[in-house]
């Protein structure tokens, strides 16, 4: 894979001097178009062999373009706020919004590479990590990001020469560390693992671009031109190309039997039993939240359900049991403009809890495959890929000691009508019935289909859906509390698997 | 001060049971009005004597109202990200946006109180801390926040009784710590310092409300009713009351002589000298950024100036000298909707750098006293108070090991006209001349007055303005670099004072 990057590419000074001014002009031009159109974010990764000039290259890109609209992120020690979240959280925080450029040095490739070279993870685990990276990058691309991944390569001879020359010059000698020499002695091993990694993670949307690193002029010019070309291509393409829909939805339930219909919505809990059960389960939940092991996990609870199914009431039965310092309830409304400039999952990553805390979502990332699907806010391809993206997201949470509990609160059409009418009569503003509610009701069938698909595609062993029969509020609330307790109990004291 | 809170207030069970349902109803009602109108944020502090029921009270408020629109923040260990910023940063992060309620337990009062009681800060320093708190709270109130500060009080006898009864019950004994008993033995001292603190920080906008803590029913009902009353008063007041302008601006420069006019804009730097100086100062800046002591400070650089004064070019001469991993340039554009729901300084607090980093602002918080003043985007009272608020803000930065460097780039009307015309001719999109630019130009006089006021009122010993003669770009760029280097040098190795 590195053959073409060991040919001794060189650009002479005169050519360089001649080519730079128009390149800079064109790059600035493209950057302004990007900024003004705000059509997509640009993510540039700069990775490669030690001392192949990654930092210098990033500095040049900042110099050539307008640094006010570039954010550079280097790998560094995790802060404790980052340690309490899944490993990718730090990168989500740093994603550039639409119209901006984010440059990452090192990034999500660093630790799998190093760990495999050092032997702390085997090839199978390396491949598992790479597979996750592929899915992450694909998601970003599908969400519109322009992705450029540069790998700066040096042959063994070139690297040795470079380390020595940096070391000799007093102004750069500080840049060569013992680790660099240690890694140099492991050149073959690094070479081998890097190749495996690049091969596995080069995709049509986000290909690796391998650049010979020994001649700075060649390196800068190559990368500058590649960035320009990619930017220009995307900017000049027609806006928001309509996605083809190659795979129209296929109906499986030819007999009309759906999972939601199997629920016995007549389930009831008499008031007398309810009070007793409520105290019992709320007490249990409270004790669990003060369990010594609870500090090591976090809990994400999401509520979805038909309109008027009683999500708010169920949430309140949970928060009543907890110290207010331990939870945060996030109602999901329309995204803010900062959120609209990011991939759709970004606004949920923001709200992930510290360890020892609960994050409760009133509606959630499943909006993508429910309201956005039914109302046509995103294309078929977009919501189809969301199932996998959501599963990946939840897998990351679970791997990072998070208990993910998902409730679908189900009521039937008659019960909903009854509740709508009651609300209209009482006229509480907090239960205001809007035209939207009535409109959603007219799409009952479509929503039901979407819910069934959602359950089939995202109810996983690590993050199962709990369907809650909610025609009777008391029954629903107790089932919610009981499920939550059981899930937390079964995770306490257990190490999260991989 | 605590006389009325030692009278043995009690509410009997029957009264409580009768009063709660309508109170809850009214609170929920007010909360929905708040949420829908998004007129102001509500900040509730719950402080007081150990074990006076702070946590329980917060839980009750969450239970009575809709927890989806309340955020509860307890004092806890600082994270390392917080430690790298001024102490108030953590609270700025947690401020509720308009329409929401933020409840804080402990808060900014805790550490001055404890430190003074323990004797690690003297009264003078306590008063200094309290003065800063007063100014912080006043700013939030002026920015529209509804502020409620509850102090839960227990007499010495009541506290002893409470500690013992908590200790006796196995389900609550964990809540009584050795520290609680230690503090109890210092009751008189706590009493004395708390009183001093409450007295000093009770203001018309944010008065302390002292509540006897021994009877839970009395405590809950009192606080619930107070919250309701305050919410209702504000919600029912006419929207956006027009502020009176009691102090119309007074003109001092009766002879028409202004600071900006004293600048010698004919200052030039020949190109030959420029190249040499540029290399010299960029080299120096680069070395400073790699100075071992540099990791302990951070640098905030802000650029203001006439349109077309060359801010972008000057910024680029700084970034060229630095490793891209060490700086972030933030161009200040219109606030996002998340920013609009917060006090105007909030969006600048967000961008404060880690230690060892530069934050460069292209325009800044001074927009408040420049464009917002001249264009009438805020009232006279609002921009007049901004001078003090900005000085307070910068003082916090400086006290927290931040070098604050502020540049005003000045050109004259002729030079601006020349540059506007050049830009129109070349037609670079990045230098697009808009109608706004021409309009601002017509208001030259008003802007000049605003700039002079700004300099007089915010050029301080700890964060002075540097006026840069910018008719000649080369001269301006070198002056900027030189000033920046000198300011960093003078702060390296020195401890920041108090």
PDB file of C-alpha atoms in Angstrom, chain B residues 237-451:
ATOM      1  CA  UNK B 237     -46.051  41.895  35.072  1.00  0.00           C
ATOM      2  CA  UNK B 238     -46.292  43.523  31.644  1.00  0.00           C
ATOM      3  CA  UNK B 239     -43.793  42.015  29.228  1.00  0.00           C
ATOM      4  CA  UNK B 240     -40.408  43.685  28.773  1.00  0.00           C
ATOM      5  CA  UNK B 241     -41.009  46.786  30.860  1.00  0.00           C
ATOM      6  CA  UNK B 242     -39.286  49.723  29.229  1.00  0.00           C
ATOM      7  CA  UNK B 243     -36.430  50.721  31.444  1.00  0.00           C
ATOM      8  CA  UNK B 244     -36.316  54.263  32.561  1.00  0.00           C
ATOM      9  CA  UNK B 245     -33.149  56.017  31.611  1.00  0.00           C
ATOM     10  CA  UNK B 246     -32.404  57.981  34.729  1.00  0.00           C
ATOM     11  CA  UNK B 247     -28.888  58.975  33.761  1.00  0.00           C
ATOM     12  CA  UNK B 248     -28.637  60.243  30.210  1.00  0.00           C
ATOM     13  CA  UNK B 249     -25.067  60.142  28.885  1.00  0.00           C
ATOM     14  CA  UNK B 250     -22.978  63.083  29.935  1.00  0.00           C
ATOM     15  CA  UNK B 251     -20.457  64.483  27.499  1.00  0.00           C
ATOM     16  CA  UNK B 252     -17.121  65.220  29.082  1.00  0.00           C
ATOM     17  CA  UNK B 253     -14.982  66.086  26.077  1.00  0.00           C
ATOM     18  CA  UNK B 254     -16.407  69.577  25.793  1.00  0.00           C
ATOM     19  CA  UNK B 255     -13.401  70.641  23.783  1.00  0.00           C
ATOM     20  CA  UNK B 256     -13.917  67.804  21.293  1.00  0.00           C
ATOM     21  CA  UNK B 257     -10.529  66.286  22.039  1.00  0.00           C
ATOM     22  CA  UNK B 258     -10.749  62.502  22.148  1.00  0.00           C
ATOM     23  CA  UNK B 259      -8.249  59.767  22.872  1.00  0.00           C
ATOM     24  CA  UNK B 260      -8.558  58.260  19.393  1.00  0.00           C
ATOM     25  CA  UNK B 261      -7.613  61.584  17.858  1.00  0.00           C
ATOM     26  CA  UNK B 262      -4.311  61.577  19.683  1.00  0.00           C
ATOM     27  CA  UNK B 263      -3.120  58.578  17.698  1.00  0.00           C
ATOM     28  CA  UNK B 264      -0.500  59.306  15.075  1.00  0.00           C
ATOM     29  CA  UNK B 265      -1.956  57.310  12.208  1.00  0.00           C
ATOM     30  CA  UNK B 266       0.863  58.304   9.902  1.00  0.00           C
ATOM     31  CA  UNK B 267       3.171  55.790  11.605  1.00  0.00           C
ATOM     32  CA  UNK B 268       4.719  53.492   9.018  1.00  0.00           C
ATOM     33  CA  UNK B 269       7.041  50.526   8.912  1.00  0.00           C
ATOM     34  CA  UNK B 270       9.007  50.051   5.685  1.00  0.00           C
ATOM     35  CA  UNK B 271       8.631  46.631   4.083  1.00  0.00           C
ATOM     36  CA  UNK B 272      12.298  45.760   4.528  1.00  0.00           C
ATOM     37  CA  UNK B 273      12.137  46.325   8.284  1.00  0.00           C
ATOM     38  CA  UNK B 274       8.773  44.630   8.470  1.00  0.00           C
ATOM     39  CA  UNK B 275      10.047  41.257   7.268  1.00  0.00           C
ATOM     40  CA  UNK B 276      12.849  41.306   9.780  1.00  0.00           C
ATOM     41  CA  UNK B 277      10.643  42.390  12.652  1.00  0.00           C
ATOM     42  CA  UNK B 278       7.981  39.871  11.727  1.00  0.00           C
ATOM     43  CA  UNK B 279      10.436  37.002  11.917  1.00  0.00           C
ATOM     44  CA  UNK B 280      11.864  38.285  15.146  1.00  0.00           C
ATOM     45  CA  UNK B 281       8.561  38.648  16.978  1.00  0.00           C
ATOM     46  CA  UNK B 282       6.941  35.539  15.558  1.00  0.00           C
ATOM     47  CA  UNK B 283       9.992  33.569  16.668  1.00  0.00           C
ATOM     48  CA  UNK B 284       9.736  35.086  20.108  1.00  0.00           C
ATOM     49  CA  UNK B 285       6.039  34.329  20.382  1.00  0.00           C
ATOM     50  CA  UNK B 286       6.663  30.754  19.317  1.00  0.00           C
ATOM     51  CA  UNK B 287       9.350  30.314  21.966  1.00  0.00           C
ATOM     52  CA  UNK B 288       7.093  31.825  24.615  1.00  0.00           C
ATOM     53  CA  UNK B 289       4.376  29.352  23.754  1.00  0.00           C
ATOM     54  CA  UNK B 290       6.830  26.542  24.430  1.00  0.00           C
ATOM     55  CA  UNK B 291       8.157  28.038  27.646  1.00  0.00           C
ATOM     56  CA  UNK B 292       7.807  25.546  30.504  1.00  0.00           C
ATOM     57  CA  UNK B 293       5.835  28.078  32.557  1.00  0.00           C
ATOM     58  CA  UNK B 294       3.419  28.678  29.699  1.00  0.00           C
ATOM     59  CA  UNK B 295       1.476  25.543  30.624  1.00  0.00           C
ATOM     60  CA  UNK B 296       0.375  27.322  33.787  1.00  0.00           C
ATOM     61  CA  UNK B 297      -1.258  30.302  32.157  1.00  0.00           C
ATOM     62  CA  UNK B 298      -3.703  30.930  29.370  1.00  0.00           C
ATOM     63  CA  UNK B 299      -3.947  33.841  26.981  1.00  0.00           C
ATOM     64  CA  UNK B 300      -7.075  35.606  25.785  1.00  0.00           C
ATOM     65  CA  UNK B 301      -6.528  38.028  22.925  1.00  0.00           C
ATOM     66  CA  UNK B 302      -9.333  40.171  21.615  1.00  0.00           C
ATOM     67  CA  UNK B 303      -9.473  42.240  18.478  1.00  0.00           C
ATOM     68  CA  UNK B 304     -11.758  45.178  17.983  1.00  0.00           C
ATOM     69  CA  UNK B 305     -11.381  47.951  15.441  1.00  0.00           C
ATOM     70  CA  UNK B 306     -12.937  49.911  12.629  1.00  0.00           C
ATOM     71  CA  UNK B 307     -14.332  47.903   9.728  1.00  0.00           C
ATOM     72  CA  UNK B 308     -11.484  47.033   7.337  1.00  0.00           C
ATOM     73  CA  UNK B 309      -8.877  47.920   9.960  1.00  0.00           C
ATOM     74  CA  UNK B 310      -7.056  44.637   9.352  1.00  0.00           C
ATOM     75  CA  UNK B 311      -8.139  42.437  12.262  1.00  0.00           C
ATOM     76  CA  UNK B 312      -8.051  39.243  10.224  1.00  0.00           C
ATOM     77  CA  UNK B 313      -4.549  39.922   8.923  1.00  0.00           C
ATOM     78  CA  UNK B 314      -3.224  40.712  12.372  1.00  0.00           C
ATOM     79  CA  UNK B 315      -4.754  37.533  13.781  1.00  0.00           C
ATOM     80  CA  UNK B 316      -3.120  35.513  11.015  1.00  0.00           C
ATOM     81  CA  UNK B 317       0.298  36.925  11.927  1.00  0.00           C
ATOM     82  CA  UNK B 318      -0.232  35.552  15.433  1.00  0.00           C
ATOM     83  CA  UNK B 319      -1.493  32.132  14.429  1.00  0.00           C
ATOM     84  CA  UNK B 320       1.329  31.703  11.913  1.00  0.00           C
ATOM     85  CA  UNK B 321       3.729  31.783  14.829  1.00  0.00           C
ATOM     86  CA  UNK B 322       1.909  29.158  16.849  1.00  0.00           C
ATOM     87  CA  UNK B 323       1.271  25.460  16.749  1.00  0.00           C
ATOM     88  CA  UNK B 324      -2.319  25.033  15.609  1.00  0.00           C
ATOM     89  CA  UNK B 325      -2.980  22.777  18.577  1.00  0.00           C
ATOM     90  CA  UNK B 326      -2.437  25.687  20.945  1.00  0.00           C
ATOM     91  CA  UNK B 327      -4.971  28.204  19.734  1.00  0.00           C
ATOM     92  CA  UNK B 328      -8.595  28.627  18.875  1.00  0.00           C
ATOM     93  CA  UNK B 329      -9.827  31.638  16.940  1.00  0.00           C
ATOM     94  CA  UNK B 330     -13.431  32.545  17.627  1.00  0.00           C
ATOM     95  CA  UNK B 331     -15.106  34.954  15.230  1.00  0.00           C
ATOM     96  CA  UNK B 332     -18.048  36.591  16.950  1.00  0.00           C
ATOM     97  CA  UNK B 333     -21.156  36.528  14.810  1.00  0.00           C
ATOM     98  CA  UNK B 334     -24.824  36.822  15.736  1.00  0.00           C
ATOM     99  CA  UNK B 335     -25.629  34.736  18.833  1.00  0.00           C
ATOM    100  CA  UNK B 336     -27.183  31.302  18.288  1.00  0.00           C
ATOM    101  CA  UNK B 337     -30.590  30.660  19.789  1.00  0.00           C
ATOM    102  CA  UNK B 338     -29.021  28.808  22.720  1.00  0.00           C
ATOM    103  CA  UNK B 339     -26.890  31.867  23.364  1.00  0.00           C
ATOM    104  CA  UNK B 340     -29.838  34.210  23.130  1.00  0.00           C
ATOM    105  CA  UNK B 341     -31.475  32.410  26.036  1.00  0.00           C
ATOM    106  CA  UNK B 342     -28.566  33.332  28.311  1.00  0.00           C
ATOM    107  CA  UNK B 343     -26.934  36.505  29.700  1.00  0.00           C
ATOM    108  CA  UNK B 344     -24.842  38.223  27.019  1.00  0.00           C
ATOM    109  CA  UNK B 345     -21.508  37.209  28.565  1.00  0.00           C
ATOM    110  CA  UNK B 346     -22.434  33.515  28.510  1.00  0.00           C
ATOM    111  CA  UNK B 347     -21.273  32.938  24.964  1.00  0.00           C
ATOM    112  CA  UNK B 348     -17.816  34.194  25.835  1.00  0.00           C
ATOM    113  CA  UNK B 349     -17.489  32.130  28.984  1.00  0.00           C
ATOM    114  CA  UNK B 350     -18.067  29.074  26.757  1.00  0.00           C
ATOM    115  CA  UNK B 351     -14.929  29.740  24.779  1.00  0.00           C
ATOM    116  CA  UNK B 352     -12.441  30.209  27.594  1.00  0.00           C
ATOM    117  CA  UNK B 353      -9.252  28.278  26.886  1.00  0.00           C
ATOM    118  CA  UNK B 354      -7.577  25.494  28.810  1.00  0.00           C
ATOM    119  CA  UNK B 355      -4.300  26.350  30.468  1.00  0.00           C
ATOM    120  CA  UNK B 356      -1.398  26.556  28.063  1.00  0.00           C
ATOM    121  CA  UNK B 357      -3.703  27.712  25.263  1.00  0.00           C
ATOM    122  CA  UNK B 358      -4.617  30.846  23.382  1.00  0.00           C
ATOM    123  CA  UNK B 359      -8.170  31.985  22.721  1.00  0.00           C
ATOM    124  CA  UNK B 360      -8.268  34.682  20.069  1.00  0.00           C
ATOM    125  CA  UNK B 361     -11.504  36.600  19.589  1.00  0.00           C
ATOM    126  CA  UNK B 362     -12.292  38.430  16.366  1.00  0.00           C
ATOM    127  CA  UNK B 363     -14.674  40.946  17.923  1.00  0.00           C
ATOM    128  CA  UNK B 364     -15.758  40.225  21.443  1.00  0.00           C
ATOM    129  CA  UNK B 365     -17.899  41.039  24.467  1.00  0.00           C
ATOM    130  CA  UNK B 366     -17.207  44.688  23.710  1.00  0.00           C
ATOM    131  CA  UNK B 367     -19.912  44.487  21.056  1.00  0.00           C
ATOM    132  CA  UNK B 368     -22.225  45.287  23.957  1.00  0.00           C
ATOM    133  CA  UNK B 369     -20.792  48.796  24.344  1.00  0.00           C
ATOM    134  CA  UNK B 370     -20.056  49.352  20.647  1.00  0.00           C
ATOM    135  CA  UNK B 371     -22.520  48.074  18.067  1.00  0.00           C
ATOM    136  CA  UNK B 372     -25.288  47.339  20.578  1.00  0.00           C
ATOM    137  CA  UNK B 373     -24.942  50.816  22.027  1.00  0.00           C
ATOM    138  CA  UNK B 374     -24.753  52.683  18.741  1.00  0.00           C
ATOM    139  CA  UNK B 375     -27.491  50.698  17.014  1.00  0.00           C
ATOM    140  CA  UNK B 376     -29.729  50.810  20.063  1.00  0.00           C
ATOM    141  CA  UNK B 377     -29.920  46.992  20.405  1.00  0.00           C
ATOM    142  CA  UNK B 378     -29.876  47.429  24.159  1.00  0.00           C
ATOM    143  CA  UNK B 379     -30.924  50.242  26.427  1.00  0.00           C
ATOM    144  CA  UNK B 380     -28.662  52.937  27.826  1.00  0.00           C
ATOM    145  CA  UNK B 381     -28.835  51.370  31.269  1.00  0.00           C
ATOM    146  CA  UNK B 382     -27.847  48.002  29.813  1.00  0.00           C
ATOM    147  CA  UNK B 383     -24.715  49.173  28.091  1.00  0.00           C
ATOM    148  CA  UNK B 384     -23.770  51.467  30.940  1.00  0.00           C
ATOM    149  CA  UNK B 385     -23.759  48.551  33.375  1.00  0.00           C
ATOM    150  CA  UNK B 386     -21.822  46.455  30.878  1.00  0.00           C
ATOM    151  CA  UNK B 387     -18.587  48.341  31.559  1.00  0.00           C
ATOM    152  CA  UNK B 388     -18.569  47.173  35.147  1.00  0.00           C
ATOM    153  CA  UNK B 389     -19.687  43.663  34.233  1.00  0.00           C
ATOM    154  CA  UNK B 390     -16.941  43.367  31.661  1.00  0.00           C
ATOM    155  CA  UNK B 391     -14.334  44.623  34.101  1.00  0.00           C
ATOM    156  CA  UNK B 392     -15.537  42.030  36.605  1.00  0.00           C
ATOM    157  CA  UNK B 393     -15.346  39.330  33.960  1.00  0.00           C
ATOM    158  CA  UNK B 394     -11.825  40.215  32.927  1.00  0.00           C
ATOM    159  CA  UNK B 395     -10.754  40.466  36.543  1.00  0.00           C
ATOM    160  CA  UNK B 396     -11.849  36.880  37.045  1.00  0.00           C
ATOM    161  CA  UNK B 397      -9.806  35.805  34.044  1.00  0.00           C
ATOM    162  CA  UNK B 398      -6.727  37.636  35.245  1.00  0.00           C
ATOM    163  CA  UNK B 399      -7.046  36.270  38.761  1.00  0.00           C
ATOM    164  CA  UNK B 400      -7.165  32.824  37.199  1.00  0.00           C
ATOM    165  CA  UNK B 401      -3.765  33.081  35.518  1.00  0.00           C
ATOM    166  CA  UNK B 402      -5.083  34.410  32.213  1.00  0.00           C
ATOM    167  CA  UNK B 403      -3.295  37.130  30.280  1.00  0.00           C
ATOM    168  CA  UNK B 404      -5.951  39.357  28.722  1.00  0.00           C
ATOM    169  CA  UNK B 405      -4.677  41.362  25.747  1.00  0.00           C
ATOM    170  CA  UNK B 406      -7.046  43.789  24.039  1.00  0.00           C
ATOM    171  CA  UNK B 407      -6.371  45.531  20.748  1.00  0.00           C
ATOM    172  CA  UNK B 408      -8.207  48.399  19.140  1.00  0.00           C
ATOM    173  CA  UNK B 409      -7.112  48.712  15.496  1.00  0.00           C
ATOM    174  CA  UNK B 410      -7.645  52.289  14.401  1.00  0.00           C
ATOM    175  CA  UNK B 411      -7.745  53.653  10.856  1.00  0.00           C
ATOM    176  CA  UNK B 412      -9.054  56.996   9.706  1.00  0.00           C
ATOM    177  CA  UNK B 413     -12.007  57.693   7.460  1.00  0.00           C
ATOM    178  CA  UNK B 414      -9.896  58.219   4.347  1.00  0.00           C
ATOM    179  CA  UNK B 415      -8.009  54.971   4.795  1.00  0.00           C
ATOM    180  CA  UNK B 416     -11.268  53.097   5.346  1.00  0.00           C
ATOM    181  CA  UNK B 417     -12.800  54.554   2.208  1.00  0.00           C
ATOM    182  CA  UNK B 418      -9.708  53.551   0.229  1.00  0.00           C
ATOM    183  CA  UNK B 419      -9.915  49.975   1.545  1.00  0.00           C
ATOM    184  CA  UNK B 420     -13.646  49.698   0.940  1.00  0.00           C
ATOM    185  CA  UNK B 421     -13.150  50.799  -2.661  1.00  0.00           C
ATOM    186  CA  UNK B 422     -10.246  48.430  -3.194  1.00  0.00           C
ATOM    187  CA  UNK B 423     -12.304  45.581  -1.866  1.00  0.00           C
ATOM    188  CA  UNK B 424     -15.216  46.419  -4.080  1.00  0.00           C
ATOM    189  CA  UNK B 425     -12.877  46.485  -7.052  1.00  0.00           C
ATOM    190  CA  UNK B 426     -11.194  43.171  -6.308  1.00  0.00           C
ATOM    191  CA  UNK B 427     -14.471  41.647  -5.299  1.00  0.00           C
ATOM    192  CA  UNK B 428     -13.072  38.915  -3.050  1.00  0.00           C
ATOM    193  CA  UNK B 429     -16.008  37.345  -1.351  1.00  0.00           C
ATOM    194  CA  UNK B 430     -14.143  37.223   1.897  1.00  0.00           C
ATOM    195  CA  UNK B 431     -13.937  40.992   1.868  1.00  0.00           C
ATOM    196  CA  UNK B 432     -17.453  41.551   0.714  1.00  0.00           C
ATOM    197  CA  UNK B 433     -18.520  45.105   1.441  1.00  0.00           C
ATOM    198  CA  UNK B 434     -22.095  45.086   2.648  1.00  0.00           C
ATOM    199  CA  UNK B 435     -24.619  47.843   3.103  1.00  0.00           C
ATOM    200  CA  UNK B 436     -23.964  47.456   6.815  1.00  0.00           C
ATOM    201  CA  UNK B 437     -20.375  48.517   6.321  1.00  0.00           C
ATOM    202  CA  UNK B 438     -21.417  51.693   4.561  1.00  0.00           C
ATOM    203  CA  UNK B 439     -24.063  52.349   7.173  1.00  0.00           C
ATOM    204  CA  UNK B 440     -21.596  51.926  10.043  1.00  0.00           C
ATOM    205  CA  UNK B 441     -19.340  54.346   8.238  1.00  0.00           C
ATOM    206  CA  UNK B 442     -22.056  56.986   8.318  1.00  0.00           C
ATOM    207  CA  UNK B 443     -22.139  56.616  12.073  1.00  0.00           C
ATOM    208  CA  UNK B 444     -18.410  57.215  12.401  1.00  0.00           C
ATOM    209  CA  UNK B 445     -18.846  59.916  15.038  1.00  0.00           C
ATOM    210  CA  UNK B 446     -21.114  57.859  17.226  1.00  0.00           C
ATOM    211  CA  UNK B 447     -18.801  54.851  17.031  1.00  0.00           C
ATOM    212  CA  UNK B 448     -15.830  57.015  17.861  1.00  0.00           C
ATOM    213  CA  UNK B 449     -17.568  58.313  20.962  1.00  0.00           C
ATOM    214  CA  UNK B 450     -18.462  54.767  21.980  1.00  0.00           C
ATOM    215  CA  UNK B 451     -14.879  53.588  21.465  1.00  0.00           C
TER     216      UNK B 451
END
